[in-house]
Coordinates of C-alpha atoms in Angstrom, one line a residue:
X1 CA 12.7 51.6 -33.0
X2 CA 16.2 53.1 -32.4
X3 CA 17.5 54.5 -29.2
X4 CA 17.3 58.0 -30.5
X5 CA 13.8 57.5 -32.0
X6 CA 12.6 56.3 -28.7
X7 CA 14.2 59.2 -26.9
X8 CA 12.8 61.7 -29.3
X9 CA 9.3 60.3 -29.3
X10 CA 9.2 60.8 -25.5
X11 CA 11.1 64.1 -26.0
X12 CA 8.4 65.5 -28.4
X13 CA 5.5 64.2 -26.3
X14 CA 6.9 66.0 -23.2
X15 CA 7.6 69.2 -25.2
X16 CA 4.0 69.3 -26.6
X17 CA 2.6 69.0 -23.1
X18 CA 4.9 71.6 -21.7
X19 CA 4.2 74.0 -24.6
X20 CA 0.4 73.8 -23.9
X21 CA 1.0 74.5 -20.3
X22 CA 3.3 77.5 -21.1
X23 CA 0.7 78.9 -23.4
X24 CA -1.9 78.7 -20.7
X25 CA 0.3 80.3 -18.2
X26 CA 1.2 83.9 -17.9
X27 CA 4.4 85.0 -19.7
X28 CA 7.5 84.5 -17.5
X29 CA 5.7 82.3 -15.0
X30 CA 8.1 80.8 -12.5
X31 CA 8.8 77.1 -12.6
X32 CA 9.6 75.1 -9.4
X33 CA 13.0 74.8 -8.0
X34 CA 14.2 71.5 -9.3
X35 CA 17.1 69.0 -9.5
X36 CA 17.7 69.4 -13.3
X37 CA 16.8 71.2 -16.5
X38 CA 16.3 70.2 -20.1
X39 CA 16.4 72.2 -23.3
X40 CA 12.7 71.3 -23.9
X41 CA 10.3 69.7 -21.5
X42 CA 11.5 68.1 -18.3
X43 CA 14.6 66.0 -17.6
X44 CA 13.9 62.3 -17.9
X45 CA 15.3 61.3 -14.5
X46 CA 13.3 61.9 -11.4
X47 CA 14.6 63.9 -8.4
X48 CA 15.5 60.7 -6.5
X49 CA 17.3 59.0 -9.4
X50 CA 20.1 56.7 -8.1
X51 CA 22.5 56.9 -11.1
X52 CA 22.6 57.7 -14.8
X53 CA 21.1 54.9 -16.9
X54 CA 24.4 54.2 -18.8
X55 CA 26.7 53.6 -15.9
X56 CA 27.5 50.6 -13.7
X57 CA 26.8 52.0 -10.2
X58 CA 28.6 49.1 -8.7
X59 CA 31.8 49.4 -10.8
X60 CA 35.0 48.7 -8.9
X61 CA 37.4 51.6 -8.5
X62 CA 41.1 51.5 -9.3
X63 CA 43.3 50.6 -12.2
X64 CA 44.8 52.6 -15.0
X65 CA 44.1 53.6 -18.6
X66 CA 46.5 55.1 -21.1
X67 CA 45.1 57.0 -24.1
X68 CA 46.8 58.3 -27.2
X69 CA 46.7 61.8 -28.6
X70 CA 48.4 63.2 -31.7
X71 CA 50.2 66.5 -31.4
X72 CA 51.3 68.2 -28.2
X73 CA 50.5 70.8 -25.5
X74 CA 52.2 73.8 -24.0
X75 CA 49.6 74.9 -21.5
X76 CA 47.4 73.5 -18.7
X77 CA 44.8 76.3 -18.9
X78 CA 42.2 75.3 -21.4
X79 CA 40.0 78.3 -20.7
X80 CA 42.0 81.0 -22.5
X81 CA 43.0 81.7 -26.0
X82 CA 46.7 81.4 -25.5
X83 CA 48.4 78.1 -25.7
X84 CA 47.3 74.6 -26.4
X85 CA 46.0 72.5 -23.5
X86 CA 45.3 68.8 -23.1
X87 CA 41.6 67.8 -23.5
X88 CA 41.8 65.9 -20.3
X89 CA 42.3 69.0 -18.1
X90 CA 38.8 70.3 -18.8
X91 CA 37.2 66.8 -18.8
X92 CA 38.7 65.6 -15.5
X93 CA 39.9 68.3 -13.2
X94 CA 37.0 70.8 -13.2
X95 CA 33.3 70.6 -12.6
X96 CA 30.4 72.9 -13.4
X97 CA 27.2 73.8 -11.6
X98 CA 25.3 71.2 -13.6
X99 CA 26.3 68.0 -15.3
X100 CA 25.1 66.3 -18.5
X101 CA 23.2 63.1 -19.1
X102 CA 24.4 61.8 -22.5
X103 CA 21.3 59.5 -22.7
X104 CA 19.1 62.6 -23.4
X105 CA 19.4 65.2 -26.3
X106 CA 20.2 68.0 -23.8
X107 CA 19.4 67.6 -20.1
X108 CA 21.4 68.7 -17.1
X109 CA 21.3 67.7 -13.5
X110 CA 22.7 69.2 -10.3
X111 CA 26.5 68.9 -9.8
X112 CA 28.1 71.8 -7.8
X113 CA 24.6 73.2 -7.7
X114 CA 21.9 71.2 -5.8
X115 CA 19.0 73.0 -7.5
X116 CA 18.3 75.2 -10.5
X117 CA 15.3 77.5 -11.1
X118 CA 14.1 79.4 -14.2
X119 CA 10.9 80.6 -15.7
X120 CA 8.9 79.6 -18.8
X121 CA 10.5 82.5 -20.7
X122 CA 14.0 81.6 -19.5
X123 CA 14.6 85.2 -18.6
X124 CA 16.8 84.3 -15.7
X125 CA 18.4 81.3 -14.0
X126 CA 19.1 80.8 -10.3
X127 CA 21.5 78.2 -8.9
X128 CA 21.9 77.1 -5.3
X129 CA 25.2 75.6 -4.4
X130 CA 25.6 72.3 -2.5
X131 CA 26.9 72.4 1.0
X132 CA 30.3 70.9 1.5
X133 CA 31.7 71.1 -2.1
X134 CA 35.5 71.5 -2.2
X135 CA 38.3 72.3 -4.6
X136 CA 41.0 69.7 -5.1
X137 CA 43.3 71.4 -2.5
X138 CA 40.5 71.0 0.1
X139 CA 39.3 74.6 0.3
X140 CA 35.6 75.2 0.1
X141 CA 33.9 76.4 -3.1
X142 CA 32.2 79.7 -2.4
X143 CA 29.6 81.8 -4.2
X144 CA 32.4 84.3 -4.7
X145 CA 34.4 81.6 -6.6
X146 CA 31.4 80.9 -8.8
X147 CA 30.6 84.5 -9.6
X148 CA 34.3 85.3 -10.3
X149 CA 34.5 82.3 -12.6
X150 CA 31.5 83.4 -14.6
X151 CA 32.7 87.0 -15.0
X152 CA 36.4 86.1 -15.7
X153 CA 35.5 83.4 -18.3
X154 CA 33.2 85.9 -19.9
X155 CA 35.6 88.8 -20.0
X156 CA 39.1 87.2 -20.2
X157 CA 38.4 83.7 -21.2
X158 CA 38.4 81.9 -24.6
X159 CA 35.9 83.5 -27.1
X160 CA 33.7 80.4 -26.7
X161 CA 32.7 81.8 -23.3
X162 CA 32.1 85.3 -24.3
X163 CA 29.0 85.1 -26.4
X164 CA 26.9 83.8 -23.5
X165 CA 28.3 86.4 -21.1
X166 CA 27.2 89.3 -23.4
X167 CA 23.6 88.1 -22.8
X168 CA 23.9 88.4 -19.0
X169 CA 22.3 91.6 -17.8
X170 CA 22.8 91.2 -14.1
X171 CA 24.5 88.7 -11.7
X172 CA 23.7 88.8 -8.0
X173 CA 23.9 86.7 -4.9
X174 CA 20.3 86.2 -3.6
X175 CA 21.3 84.1 -0.6
X176 CA 24.4 82.6 1.1
X177 CA 24.6 79.9 -1.5
X178 CA 22.3 81.2 -4.2
X179 CA 23.2 83.0 -7.4
X180 CA 20.8 84.6 -9.9
X181 CA 21.7 85.6 -13.5
X182 CA 19.2 87.7 -15.5
X183 CA 19.4 87.8 -19.3
X184 CA 19.2 90.5 -21.8
X185 CA 17.2 88.6 -24.4
X186 CA 15.2 85.3 -24.8
X187 CA 17.5 82.3 -25.2
X188 CA 16.2 78.9 -24.1
X189 CA 19.7 77.5 -23.9
X190 CA 21.2 80.1 -21.6
X191 CA 20.4 78.5 -18.3
X192 CA 22.0 75.3 -19.6
X193 CA 25.0 76.9 -21.1
X194 CA 25.8 78.8 -17.9
X195 CA 25.2 75.6 -15.9
X196 CA 28.0 74.0 -17.8
X197 CA 30.6 76.8 -17.2
X198 CA 33.7 75.5 -15.5
X199 CA 34.3 76.7 -11.9
X200 CA 37.8 77.4 -10.8
X201 CA 39.4 78.8 -7.6
X202 CA 39.6 82.6 -7.5
X203 CA 42.5 82.7 -5.0
X204 CA 44.8 80.9 -7.5
X205 CA 44.4 83.9 -9.9
X206 CA 44.5 86.7 -7.3
X207 CA 47.6 88.6 -8.5
X208 CA 47.5 90.9 -5.5
X209 CA 48.1 87.9 -3.2
X210 CA 50.8 86.4 -5.4
X211 CA 48.6 84.4 -7.7
X212 CA 49.1 84.3 -11.5
X213 CA 47.1 86.2 -14.1
X214 CA 44.2 84.1 -15.5
X215 CA 44.9 85.2 -19.0
X216 CA 48.4 83.9 -19.0
X217 CA 49.3 80.5 -20.4
X218 CA 51.0 78.3 -17.8
X219 CA 52.0 74.7 -17.1
X220 CA 50.8 75.1 -13.5
X221 CA 47.6 73.0 -13.1
X222 CA 44.4 74.8 -12.6
X223 CA 42.8 74.1 -9.1
X224 CA 39.3 72.8 -9.9
X225 CA 36.6 70.7 -8.3
X226 CA 36.8 67.7 -10.6
X227 CA 37.5 64.0 -9.6
X228 CA 41.1 64.1 -10.8
X229 CA 44.2 66.3 -10.4
X230 CA 47.2 66.6 -12.6
X231 CA 49.9 64.4 -11.0
X232 CA 52.7 64.3 -13.6
X233 CA 53.5 66.3 -16.7
X234 CA 56.1 65.8 -19.4
X235 CA 55.4 69.0 -21.4
X236 CA 54.2 68.2 -24.9
X237 CA 54.7 64.5 -24.4
X238 CA 52.4 63.1 -21.7
X239 CA 50.1 64.1 -18.9
X240 CA 48.8 61.9 -16.0
X241 CA 45.7 62.4 -13.9
X242 CA 45.3 60.9 -10.4
X243 CA 41.9 60.4 -8.8
X244 CA 41.2 62.7 -5.8
X245 CA 41.0 60.9 -2.5
X246 CA 37.7 61.5 -0.7
X247 CA 36.3 63.5 -3.7
X248 CA 33.2 65.6 -2.7
X249 CA 31.2 64.1 -5.6
X250 CA 31.7 60.4 -4.7
X251 CA 28.2 59.8 -3.3
X252 CA 26.3 62.1 -5.7
X253 CA 23.9 60.1 -7.9
X254 CA 25.0 62.0 -11.0
X255 CA 28.5 60.7 -10.6
X256 CA 27.8 57.2 -9.2
X257 CA 29.5 54.7 -11.5
X258 CA 31.6 57.4 -13.1
X259 CA 35.3 58.2 -12.8
X260 CA 36.2 54.7 -11.7
X261 CA 39.8 54.6 -12.8
X262 CA 42.5 55.6 -10.4
X263 CA 44.9 56.9 -13.1
X264 CA 44.3 58.3 -16.5
X265 CA 47.3 59.0 -18.7
X266 CA 47.5 60.7 -22.2
X267 CA 50.5 59.9 -24.3
X268 CA 51.2 62.3 -27.1
X269 CA 52.6 61.2 -30.5
X270 CA 53.8 63.1 -33.5
X271 CA 52.0 60.8 -36.0
X272 CA 48.9 58.7 -36.0
X273 CA 50.7 55.6 -37.3
X274 CA 53.3 55.9 -34.6
X275 CA 50.6 56.1 -32.0
X276 CA 49.0 52.9 -33.5
X277 CA 52.3 51.1 -33.1
X278 CA 52.3 52.2 -29.5
X279 CA 48.9 50.6 -29.1
X280 CA 50.0 47.4 -30.7
X281 CA 53.0 47.2 -28.4
X282 CA 50.7 47.5 -25.3
X283 CA 51.7 51.1 -24.3
X284 CA 48.2 52.4 -25.1
X285 CA 45.1 50.8 -23.4
X286 CA 42.4 51.9 -25.9
X287 CA 42.5 52.8 -29.5
X288 CA 39.8 54.6 -31.4
X289 CA 40.1 53.4 -35.0
X290 CA 39.2 56.0 -37.6
X291 CA 40.0 53.9 -40.6
X292 CA 37.7 51.2 -41.8
X293 CA 40.3 49.5 -44.0
X294 CA 42.9 49.3 -41.1
X295 CA 40.2 48.0 -38.8
X296 CA 39.7 45.1 -41.2
X297 CA 43.3 44.4 -42.1
X298 CA 45.7 45.5 -39.4
X299 CA 44.5 43.8 -36.2
X300 CA 46.3 40.5 -36.5
X301 CA 49.1 41.4 -34.0
X302 CA 49.9 39.1 -31.0
X303 CA 48.0 41.0 -28.3
X304 CA 44.8 40.7 -30.3
X305 CA 45.4 37.1 -31.3
X306 CA 46.0 35.9 -27.7
X307 CA 43.1 37.8 -26.3
X308 CA 44.8 40.5 -24.3
X309 CA 43.0 43.0 -26.6
X310 CA 39.4 43.1 -27.9
X311 CA 37.7 44.7 -30.8
X312 CA 34.4 46.6 -30.1
X313 CA 32.0 48.2 -32.6
X314 CA 29.5 50.7 -31.1
X315 CA 26.7 51.9 -33.5
X316 CA 25.5 55.5 -33.0
X317 CA 23.0 57.9 -34.5
X318 CA 24.5 61.2 -33.5
X319 CA 24.9 63.8 -36.3
X320 CA 27.7 63.3 -38.7
X321 CA 29.0 66.8 -38.1
X322 CA 31.3 68.2 -40.8
X323 CA 34.9 67.1 -41.3
X324 CA 36.8 68.1 -44.4
X325 CA 38.9 70.8 -46.0
X326 CA 37.5 74.2 -45.0
X327 CA 37.9 77.3 -47.2
X328 CA 38.9 80.5 -45.5
X329 CA 36.5 82.8 -47.4
X330 CA 38.2 85.9 -45.9
X331 CA 40.8 85.2 -48.6
X332 CA 39.8 86.9 -51.9
X333 CA 40.8 83.6 -53.6
X334 CA 37.9 81.8 -52.0
X335 CA 35.3 84.6 -51.7
X336 CA 33.4 83.4 -54.9
X337 CA 31.1 80.5 -54.4
X338 CA 31.8 79.3 -58.0
X339 CA 35.5 78.9 -57.1
X340 CA 34.6 76.9 -54.0
X341 CA 32.2 74.7 -56.0
X342 CA 34.9 74.1 -58.6
X343 CA 37.2 72.8 -56.0
X344 CA 34.5 70.6 -54.5
X345 CA 34.0 69.2 -58.0
X346 CA 37.8 68.6 -58.3
X347 CA 37.9 66.6 -55.0
X348 CA 37.3 63.0 -56.1
X349 CA 35.7 61.7 -53.0
X350 CA 34.9 58.3 -54.4
X351 CA 38.5 57.6 -55.4
X352 CA 40.0 59.1 -52.2
X353 CA 37.5 57.1 -50.0
X354 CA 38.5 53.9 -51.8
X355 CA 42.2 54.6 -51.3
X356 CA 41.9 55.5 -47.6
X357 CA 38.9 53.5 -46.4
X358 CA 38.5 50.9 -49.1
X359 CA 35.3 52.7 -49.9
X360 CA 33.6 51.5 -46.7
X361 CA 32.7 54.9 -45.2
X362 CA 29.7 57.0 -46.4
X363 CA 30.2 60.6 -47.3
X364 CA 29.1 63.5 -45.2
X365 CA 26.1 65.0 -47.0
X366 CA 25.1 67.7 -44.5
X367 CA 26.2 69.2 -41.2
X368 CA 23.5 67.4 -39.3
X369 CA 23.4 64.2 -41.5
X370 CA 22.7 60.8 -39.9
X371 CA 20.1 62.4 -37.6
X372 CA 16.6 63.7 -37.5
X373 CA 17.9 67.3 -37.7
X374 CA 19.6 66.9 -41.1
X375 CA 18.2 68.8 -44.1
X376 CA 15.7 67.0 -46.3
X377 CA 16.5 66.4 -50.0
X378 CA 14.9 68.5 -52.7
X379 CA 13.3 71.9 -52.4
X380 CA 12.6 73.5 -49.0
X381 CA 9.1 73.0 -47.8
X382 CA 6.8 74.2 -45.0
X383 CA 8.5 75.9 -42.1
X384 CA 11.9 75.5 -43.5
X385 CA 10.9 77.4 -46.7
X386 CA 9.2 80.1 -44.6
X387 CA 12.4 80.7 -42.6
X388 CA 14.5 81.0 -45.7
X389 CA 12.1 83.1 -47.8
X390 CA 13.0 86.6 -46.2
X391 CA 16.7 86.0 -47.2
X392 CA 16.1 84.6 -50.7
X393 CA 18.1 87.4 -52.4
X394 CA 21.2 86.9 -50.2
X395 CA 21.3 83.1 -49.9
X396 CA 23.9 81.1 -51.8
X397 CA 22.6 79.3 -54.9
X398 CA 20.6 76.1 -54.2
X399 CA 19.9 76.9 -50.5
X400 CA 16.1 76.8 -51.3
X401 CA 16.0 74.5 -54.3
X402 CA 18.4 72.0 -52.6
X403 CA 22.1 71.4 -52.8
X404 CA 23.8 68.0 -53.3
X405 CA 27.4 67.1 -53.6
X406 CA 28.9 65.9 -56.9
X407 CA 29.6 62.2 -57.5
X408 CA 32.5 60.9 -59.6
X409 CA 33.0 57.6 -61.3
X410 CA 35.8 56.8 -58.8
X411 CA 38.4 56.7 -61.6
X412 CA 39.2 59.8 -63.7
X413 CA 36.5 62.3 -62.5
X414 CA 36.7 63.9 -65.9
X415 CA 33.1 65.1 -66.0
X416 CA 33.4 66.9 -62.7
X417 CA 36.8 68.4 -63.7
X418 CA 35.2 69.8 -66.9
X419 CA 32.4 71.3 -64.8
X420 CA 35.0 72.8 -62.5
X421 CA 36.9 74.4 -65.4
X422 CA 33.7 76.0 -66.6
X423 CA 32.9 77.5 -63.2
X424 CA 36.5 78.8 -62.8
X425 CA 36.3 80.5 -66.2
X426 CA 33.0 82.1 -65.2
X427 CA 34.7 83.4 -62.1
X428 CA 37.4 85.0 -64.1
X429 CA 40.1 82.4 -64.0
X430 CA 41.7 81.4 -67.3
X431 CA 44.7 79.2 -68.3
X432 CA 47.8 81.0 -69.7
X433 CA 50.0 79.5 -72.5
X434 CA 51.8 77.3 -69.9
X435 CA 48.5 76.0 -68.5
X436 CA 48.7 78.1 -65.3
X437 CA 45.3 79.4 -64.1
X438 CA 45.4 83.2 -63.7
X439 CA 42.9 85.9 -63.0
X440 CA 42.5 89.2 -64.9
X441 CA 45.3 90.8 -62.8
X442 CA 47.6 88.0 -63.9
X443 CA 47.8 86.4 -60.4
X444 CA 48.2 82.6 -60.4
X445 CA 45.7 80.4 -58.6
X446 CA 48.0 79.3 -55.8
X447 CA 47.2 78.4 -52.2
X448 CA 48.3 76.5 -49.1
X449 CA 46.6 73.6 -47.4
X450 CA 47.5 73.9 -43.7
X451 CA 47.7 70.6 -41.8
X452 CA 48.6 69.4 -38.4
X453 CA 51.6 67.1 -38.3
X454 CA 50.7 63.5 -37.9
X455 CA 47.4 63.5 -39.9
X456 CA 48.6 60.8 -42.2
X457 CA 45.2 60.0 -43.9
X458 CA 44.4 63.7 -44.3
X459 CA 47.8 64.2 -46.0
X460 CA 46.9 61.3 -48.4
X461 CA 43.7 63.0 -49.3
X462 CA 45.5 66.3 -49.8
X463 CA 48.0 64.7 -52.1
X464 CA 45.3 63.3 -54.4
X465 CA 43.4 66.6 -54.3
X466 CA 46.5 68.5 -55.2
X467 CA 47.1 66.2 -58.2
X468 CA 43.6 66.9 -59.5
X469 CA 44.0 70.6 -59.0
X470 CA 47.1 70.5 -61.1
X471 CA 45.0 69.3 -64.0
X472 CA 43.1 72.6 -63.7
X473 CA 46.2 74.8 -63.7
X474 CA 46.0 75.3 -59.9
X475 CA 49.1 75.1 -57.7
X476 CA 48.2 73.9 -54.2
X477 CA 50.7 72.8 -51.5
X478 CA 50.6 71.3 -48.1
X479 CA 52.3 72.9 -45.1
X480 CA 52.7 70.7 -42.0
X481 CA 53.1 72.4 -38.7
X482 CA 53.1 71.4 -35.0
X483 CA 50.1 71.9 -32.7
X484 CA 51.2 75.1 -31.1
X485 CA 51.7 76.8 -34.5
X486 CA 48.4 75.3 -35.7
X487 CA 46.5 76.7 -32.8
X488 CA 48.0 80.2 -33.3
X489 CA 47.5 80.3 -37.0
X490 CA 43.9 79.1 -36.9
X491 CA 43.1 81.4 -34.0
X492 CA 44.3 84.3 -36.2
X493 CA 42.6 82.8 -39.4
X494 CA 46.1 82.8 -41.0
X495 CA 45.4 80.1 -43.6
X496 CA 43.9 79.5 -47.0
X497 CA 42.5 76.0 -46.5
X498 CA 42.7 73.6 -43.6
X499 CA 41.3 70.4 -42.3
X500 CA 39.1 70.4 -39.3
X501 CA 36.0 68.7 -37.8
X502 CA 32.9 70.3 -36.4
X503 CA 31.0 67.9 -34.2
X504 CA 27.3 68.4 -33.8
X505 CA 24.9 67.3 -31.1
X506 CA 21.2 66.4 -31.1
X507 CA 20.6 69.8 -29.4
X508 CA 22.6 72.4 -31.2
X509 CA 22.6 75.8 -29.7
X510 CA 25.0 78.7 -28.8
X511 CA 28.0 76.8 -30.1
X512 CA 26.6 77.5 -33.5
X513 CA 27.3 81.2 -33.0
X514 CA 30.9 80.3 -32.3
X515 CA 31.0 78.1 -35.4
X516 CA 29.2 80.3 -38.0
X517 CA 28.2 83.6 -36.4
X518 CA 29.3 86.7 -38.4
X519 CA 31.1 88.2 -35.3
X520 CA 33.6 85.4 -35.8
X521 CA 34.7 86.8 -39.1
X522 CA 37.0 89.3 -37.4
X523 CA 37.0 88.2 -33.7
X524 CA 40.2 86.1 -33.1
X525 CA 39.7 82.6 -31.6
X526 CA 36.2 81.9 -32.8
X527 CA 35.5 78.6 -34.5
X528 CA 34.2 80.3 -37.6
X529 CA 37.3 79.3 -39.5
X530 CA 35.4 79.4 -42.8
X531 CA 34.5 83.1 -42.4
X532 CA 30.7 82.6 -42.8
X533 CA 29.1 86.0 -43.0
X534 CA 25.4 85.7 -43.9
X535 CA 22.4 87.4 -42.3
X536 CA 20.4 84.3 -42.8
X537 CA 22.8 82.2 -40.7
X538 CA 22.8 84.7 -37.8
X539 CA 19.0 84.8 -38.0
X540 CA 18.5 81.1 -38.1
X541 CA 20.8 80.5 -35.1
X542 CA 18.8 83.1 -33.2
X543 CA 15.6 81.3 -34.2
X544 CA 17.0 78.0 -32.9
X545 CA 17.9 79.6 -29.6
X546 CA 14.4 81.2 -29.1
X547 CA 12.2 78.4 -30.4
X548 CA 9.5 77.3 -28.1
X549 CA 8.6 74.1 -29.8
X550 CA 10.6 71.2 -31.3
X551 CA 8.9 71.8 -34.6
X552 CA 10.2 75.3 -34.9
X553 CA 13.6 74.3 -33.5
X554 CA 14.0 71.4 -36.0
X555 CA 12.9 73.6 -38.9
X556 CA 15.5 76.2 -38.0
X557 CA 18.3 73.6 -37.8
X558 CA 17.3 72.1 -41.1
X559 CA 17.2 75.6 -42.7
X560 CA 20.7 76.4 -41.3
X561 CA 22.0 73.1 -42.6
X562 CA 20.7 74.0 -46.1
X563 CA 22.4 77.4 -46.0
X564 CA 25.7 76.0 -44.8
X565 CA 25.8 73.3 -47.4
X566 CA 24.8 75.6 -50.2
X567 CA 27.5 78.1 -49.0
X568 CA 30.2 75.5 -50.1
X569 CA 32.3 76.4 -47.0
X570 CA 33.9 72.9 -46.8
X571 CA 34.8 70.0 -48.9
X572 CA 33.1 67.2 -47.0
X573 CA 35.0 64.0 -46.1
X574 CA 33.5 60.8 -44.7
X575 CA 32.0 59.7 -41.4
X576 CA 31.5 56.4 -39.7
X577 CA 28.0 55.3 -38.4
X578 CA 29.9 53.1 -35.9
X579 CA 32.6 53.8 -33.5
X580 CA 35.5 51.3 -33.6
X581 CA 37.4 50.7 -30.3
X582 CA 40.1 48.2 -29.6
X583 CA 40.8 47.9 -25.9
X584 CA 42.6 45.9 -23.2
X585 CA 40.6 43.0 -21.8
X586 CA 41.0 44.5 -18.4
X587 CA 38.8 47.5 -19.3
X588 CA 35.0 47.3 -19.2
X589 CA 32.0 49.4 -19.9
X590 CA 28.2 49.0 -19.3
X591 CA 26.0 47.2 -21.8
X592 CA 23.6 50.2 -21.9
X593 CA 25.0 52.8 -24.2
X594 CA 24.0 56.5 -24.2
X595 CA 22.3 57.8 -27.3
X596 CA 25.5 59.6 -28.2
X597 CA 27.3 56.3 -28.3
X598 CA 31.1 56.5 -28.0
X599 CA 31.5 60.2 -27.3
X600 CA 32.0 62.5 -24.4
X601 CA 30.6 61.1 -21.3
X602 CA 31.4 57.5 -22.2
X603 CA 35.1 56.9 -22.3
X604 CA 36.9 57.0 -20.0
X605 CA 34.2 58.4 -17.6
X606 CA 32.1 55.2 -17.2
X607 CA 34.8 52.6 -17.9
X608 CA 36.4 50.5 -15.1
X609 CA 39.4 48.3 -14.7
X610 CA 39.0 44.6 -13.7
X611 CA 41.4 41.7 -14.2

């Protein structure tokens, strides 16, 4: 039995018990004040737990790790729409009221807050702050800081924070260190989502006292409560984080064995291949290898041969997510599902996968593939069918009967190209005397594939795709831009097609609104880059958020998966069921791996340095 199967068996057993209790109780019955909260059931760890199960509580502290990033940054405020900020700022310099255990589908434990309270209906949540928590400048964290952070993130912050804030009816201090938020509608995830909101110092953004505006992009570090502070910045090129001396969270069980490294540095490169050369030269401490062929053939350099570096494979069972070329369906060119299906047919995955990965990686077949939550093959049945039935007339073709991706012979792809040509003709696109595909208005089928500089493998895939499209009379071209331009254009949905990846967890929730909710069709800065605008999608996400049992929740996720796949919003690429890491021999991590494997919460959080 796998790690995830064991976790879910226990997970389902707990949920069944809790569901029965809830049904016997009166609606809205209060639950005890506790040390943690889970999406369903109870957190796995008891109140007196000593540390998370996937850390080494006795790990030595000190040392340094250098990580590689492709692109650049022009801001140190990751909480607003403007600018592009390094990932490490959010990960390392701020903390939230609750913190996550990555060995459970979705469970949180007290961080800045020592307790959390809600009711069976999840109509409210109440947090009580710990005594003695401090910002990195030594000032105390107050209830005012927390309430200001919630409201400011919700009103002025990045759109990913705004959806949850619209569901908050009231926010009030109910004690010197206690805050209660009451919700406008049922949403089982809301107490957890708000528990993960970053808390920052209000005084830093008090413009009346000389502070800066929260909504302005800046290279001035945000004052947070995390274990690290920004110590050095070379704008767009590197950023270094130094561990906070006498950090308030040092002795907290949730953090014991985490944040062991004294210095964490991110080096930015313009190209993935250049970054890899930096790793081979010893500039980079750890390398995540996305390419199976390179993993097999390109690790014979001296540092690997003499043992200074080590290769590590970490299996995982987290959802595959969806990476690939996304259509912007706001563009009339891609509004017709037949056109999108034609381009999916023209994308010769088998040939491209062989070229880039030596055919070693499986294709992504659904948004929640490689997990229990993925859609089942064939026609929808049972609860999934019942959820889809009310929307049958507005669903994309094959959502109920079952959609599957085309397969080529890996050589010429002629059969799929013929099918693509027929679909394009049905959609009103016909070749002129010169072989150029045009619509009834005489407009040529011409579009841009927007890519971030440095995505070498994606450019290779795009080149092959463009060649296939040329055979259909379609003119596609690649535009390479830097990270700042890329963020601006995608925030404004100013693209025809682009590559991106949507990671999925074992407990999908409110982030699905950001990814696929209809409000993101026009709201700048959402993650609904595809322009998904279907009543069924909004309803299924709402069902996910209000489900009281795992059976209903799983059915809603599987139904959503079906609709998204049948919507042909992306041309799926590949995924890897293992994470490939090459790392310095001086870096170590615990033998027990969380169920999410090599993902957030694992590296660099639980690693340590030792000669």
